[in-house]
Short mmCIF file of C-alpha atoms in Angstrom, two decimals:
data_model
loop_
_atom_site.label_atom_id
_atom_site.label_comp_id
_atom_site.label_asym_id
_atom_site.label_seq_id
_atom_site.Cartn_x
_atom_site.Cartn_y
_atom_site.Cartn_z
CA MET A 102 14.45 17.24 -4.56
CA THR A 103 13.60 20.41 -2.01
CA PHE A 104 14.04 19.66 2.17
CA GLY A 105 11.86 22.08 4.21
CA TYR A 106 14.67 22.27 6.91
CA ALA A 107 13.53 26.00 7.63
CA ALA A 108 10.67 25.42 8.26
CA ASP A 109 10.86 22.41 10.59
CA ILE A 110 13.52 24.18 13.28
CA ALA A 111 12.06 27.36 13.16
CA PHE A 112 8.09 27.40 12.82
CA THR A 113 6.80 24.02 13.93
CA ARG A 114 5.93 23.19 17.71
CA SER A 115 7.29 19.63 17.85
CA ILE A 116 11.14 19.24 19.17
CA SER A 117 13.80 17.85 17.24
CA GLY A 118 17.58 17.51 16.96
CA VAL A 119 19.82 18.40 14.23
CA LYS A 120 20.71 14.55 13.79
CA GLU A 121 16.24 14.64 13.41
CA PHE A 122 17.02 16.71 10.38
CA ALA A 123 19.45 14.21 8.80
CA HIS A 124 18.61 11.61 9.31
CA SER A 125 15.76 12.63 7.85
CA LEU A 126 16.54 14.38 4.91
CA LEU A 127 18.56 11.18 4.39
CA ASP A 128 15.64 9.67 4.40
CA LYS A 129 13.38 11.69 1.86
CA LEU A 130 16.61 11.93 -0.41
CA LYS A 131 16.50 7.38 -0.19
CA SER A 132 12.10 7.80 -1.55
CA SER A 133 13.13 9.59 -4.16
CA ARG A 134 15.85 7.12 -5.92
CA SER A 135 14.18 3.30 -6.11
CA SER A 136 14.51 2.75 -9.13
CA SER A 137 18.90 1.05 -10.41
CA ARG A 138 18.25 4.56 -12.88
CA GLU A 139 17.71 7.17 -10.25
CA LYS A 140 19.71 5.16 -8.16
CA LYS A 141 22.80 6.34 -9.82
CA ARG A 142 22.28 9.94 -10.15
CA PRO A 143 24.50 11.87 -9.01
CA VAL A 144 23.45 14.36 -5.72
CA ILE A 145 25.20 18.29 -5.13
CA PHE A 146 23.22 19.75 -1.91
CA VAL A 147 22.67 22.69 -2.33
CA CYS A 148 21.95 24.80 0.47
CA HIS A 149 21.56 27.38 2.16
CA GLY A 150 21.58 28.26 6.16
CA LEU A 151 21.29 26.54 8.87
CA GLY A 152 20.52 23.85 6.40
CA GLY A 153 24.13 22.67 5.67
CA ILE A 154 24.66 22.36 9.59
CA VAL A 155 22.08 19.66 8.66
CA CYS A 156 23.39 18.68 5.42
CA LYS A 157 27.00 17.70 6.77
CA LYS A 158 25.58 16.24 9.04
CA ALA A 159 23.50 13.98 6.73
CA ILE A 160 27.02 13.65 5.32
CA ILE A 161 28.29 12.20 8.64
CA ILE A 162 25.60 9.79 9.48
CA ALA A 163 25.73 7.95 5.32
CA HIS A 164 29.46 8.15 6.69
CA GLU A 165 28.12 5.64 9.50
CA VAL A 166 25.17 3.70 8.39
CA PRO A 167 25.17 1.15 5.74
CA PHE A 168 21.53 1.97 4.18
CA TYR A 169 22.77 5.57 3.12
CA ILE A 170 25.28 4.23 1.42
CA ASP A 171 23.82 4.27 -2.21
CA ILE A 172 23.33 7.72 -2.49
CA LEU A 173 26.73 8.31 0.04
CA LYS A 174 29.14 7.30 -3.55
CA HIS A 175 27.32 9.77 -5.48
CA VAL A 176 27.57 12.95 -3.36
CA ARG A 177 29.67 14.63 -6.37
CA GLY A 178 29.72 18.08 -4.10
CA ILE A 179 27.35 20.59 -1.84
CA LEU A 180 26.07 24.42 -2.52
CA PHE A 181 26.68 26.60 0.75
CA MET A 182 25.26 29.62 0.76
CA GLY A 183 25.73 31.55 4.35
CA THR A 184 26.36 28.62 6.53
CA PRO A 185 26.73 29.84 9.81
CA HIS A 186 29.44 27.05 10.34
CA ARG A 187 31.26 28.25 13.12
CA GLY A 188 28.57 30.58 13.91
CA SER A 189 28.51 30.73 18.02
CA ARG A 190 32.02 33.24 17.07
CA ALA A 191 28.68 36.13 17.17
CA ALA A 192 28.58 37.26 20.19
CA ASP A 193 24.21 38.06 19.77
CA PHE A 194 24.04 35.00 17.12
CA ALA A 195 20.41 33.71 17.76
CA SER A 196 19.20 36.89 18.58
CA ILE A 197 19.84 37.77 15.31
CA LEU A 198 18.39 35.18 13.88
CA ALA A 199 15.72 35.05 15.84
CA SER A 200 15.45 39.07 14.03
CA VAL A 201 15.75 37.82 11.22
CA PHE A 202 12.70 35.72 10.69
CA ARG A 203 10.32 36.93 12.73
CA ALA A 204 10.10 39.74 10.86
CA CYS A 205 9.35 37.12 7.65
CA THR A 206 6.93 34.40 9.88
CA PRO A 207 5.26 34.72 13.93
CA GLY A 208 5.67 31.90 15.34
CA LEU A 209 8.94 31.67 15.97
CA ARG A 210 11.12 29.85 18.08
CA PRO A 211 13.62 31.32 19.20
CA ASP A 212 15.24 27.85 21.97
CA LEU A 213 15.36 25.84 19.12
CA LEU A 214 17.20 29.51 17.95
CA LYS A 215 19.03 29.61 20.19
CA THR A 216 20.80 26.39 20.84
CA ILE A 217 22.62 26.90 18.23
CA LYS A 218 24.35 29.81 20.29
CA THR A 219 25.34 28.23 22.74
CA ASN A 220 26.16 24.47 21.73
CA SER A 221 28.84 25.47 19.75
CA GLU A 222 30.86 21.67 21.34
CA GLU A 223 27.89 20.07 18.76
CA LEU A 224 29.24 22.72 15.28
CA ALA A 225 32.69 22.15 15.96
CA ASP A 226 32.03 18.37 16.38
CA ILE A 227 29.79 17.91 13.33
CA SER A 228 32.74 20.79 10.86
CA ARG A 229 35.19 18.68 13.28
CA SER A 230 33.45 15.25 11.45
CA PHE A 231 32.27 16.76 7.83
CA LYS A 232 35.74 17.93 6.86
CA TYR A 233 36.95 13.93 7.36
CA ARG A 234 34.42 12.69 4.80
CA SER A 235 33.99 15.89 2.82
CA VAL A 236 37.76 15.33 1.24
CA ASN A 237 36.43 13.38 -1.88
CA PHE A 238 33.52 16.16 -3.09
CA LYS A 239 33.78 19.70 -5.06
CA ILE A 240 32.58 22.40 -2.49
CA VAL A 241 31.73 25.49 -3.35
CA THR A 242 31.06 28.63 -0.38
CA PHE A 243 28.83 31.50 -0.88
CA PHE A 244 29.33 34.24 1.12
CA GLU A 245 26.50 38.46 1.81
CA GLN A 246 28.38 41.20 2.25
CA LYS A 247 25.15 42.70 2.35
CA THR A 248 24.01 43.95 5.71
CA MET A 249 19.90 43.63 6.61
CA LYS A 250 18.03 46.26 6.52
CA GLY A 251 17.22 47.17 10.06
CA LEU A 252 20.42 44.79 12.14
CA GLY A 253 23.03 46.72 10.46
CA THR A 254 25.32 43.87 10.87
CA LEU A 255 25.63 39.99 8.37
CA VAL A 256 23.62 37.68 9.70
CA VAL A 257 26.65 35.71 8.89
CA SER A 258 29.39 36.44 8.45
CA GLN A 259 32.83 35.41 5.94
CA ASP A 260 34.41 33.73 8.97
CA SER A 261 31.42 32.15 9.28
CA ALA A 262 30.01 30.73 6.65
CA VAL A 263 33.67 29.29 4.58
CA LEU A 264 34.57 26.48 5.79
CA GLY A 265 38.63 27.17 5.54
CA LEU A 266 38.74 23.28 3.32
CA PRO A 267 41.19 22.80 0.22
CA ASN A 268 38.94 20.81 -2.35
CA GLU A 269 36.54 24.17 -0.94
CA ARG A 270 36.12 27.59 -3.42
CA THR A 271 34.48 30.95 -1.58
CA ILE A 272 32.62 33.11 -4.07
CA PRO A 273 31.07 36.44 -2.55
CA VAL A 274 27.74 37.84 -2.59
CA ASN A 275 26.38 41.00 -3.25
CA ALA A 276 24.36 40.46 -1.44
CA ASP A 277 21.98 39.81 2.51
CA HIS A 278 21.07 35.87 3.36
CA ARG A 279 17.93 36.29 2.50
CA GLU A 280 18.57 37.55 -0.85
CA MET A 281 22.07 35.54 -1.42
CA ALA A 282 19.34 32.52 -2.34
CA ARG A 283 16.39 34.37 -3.75
CA PHE A 284 16.25 34.92 -7.76
CA SER A 285 13.95 36.54 -9.44
CA MET A 286 14.19 34.72 -12.87
CA LEU A 287 17.09 32.80 -14.53
CA SER A 288 18.97 35.69 -16.02
CA ASN A 289 19.50 36.43 -12.01
CA GLN A 290 24.02 37.25 -11.46
CA ARG A 291 23.62 34.96 -8.32
CA PHE A 292 21.16 32.46 -10.38
CA GLN A 293 24.86 32.66 -12.18
CA SER A 294 26.85 32.04 -9.76
CA VAL A 295 25.11 29.11 -8.43
CA TRP A 296 24.14 27.30 -11.82
CA HIS A 297 27.52 27.77 -12.78
CA ALA A 298 29.27 26.39 -9.66
CA VAL A 299 26.98 22.76 -10.37
CA GLN A 300 28.02 22.69 -13.77
CA ASP A 301 31.34 22.76 -13.05
CA ILE A 302 30.44 20.31 -9.92
CA MET A 303 29.54 18.14 -12.45
CA GLU A 304 32.17 18.04 -14.84
CA GLY A 305 34.14 15.46 -12.81
CA GLU A 306 31.21 13.33 -14.06
#
């Protein structure tokens, strides 16, 4: 199942926060697991960029709302790819992201991206709450090593991408923020790293 957070957050005229998108993610996931067999399937989240923030919030909500308990108890792990857990540490994080997305897609809403920069306390609260609700998960974090062309800086630094949790494994990616989640073929080295991480999580089944 895929969840198109990027288009919804950055490129539409709707106004919604991380909490609302997290609820939407949980609702979509729940509706896709209707049969008794589907409800027992293990769940592994693969998140790129801001999607990781939405995923963390969804895990927090699932712990607090009994309606989502059948999803929560089957979550096995999470793969974070360039997620800005400490986005506020980069002084111009919102403007950098705006430059990245504006180069690809017209109609960007910089006001929503600015929230990631100004609402640093919200990011901190999500990370703190997630820390104690993720102890039973296997977490694999991928962080970029190349700067975006024309930017001269990493979109998400290693310090911001790594959570620093005891159940977290970190993997450097020889690509920029955009290309780290793009795979031209199954034999692509970056894809193989992601696939092996998923297999490692599933070995505990």
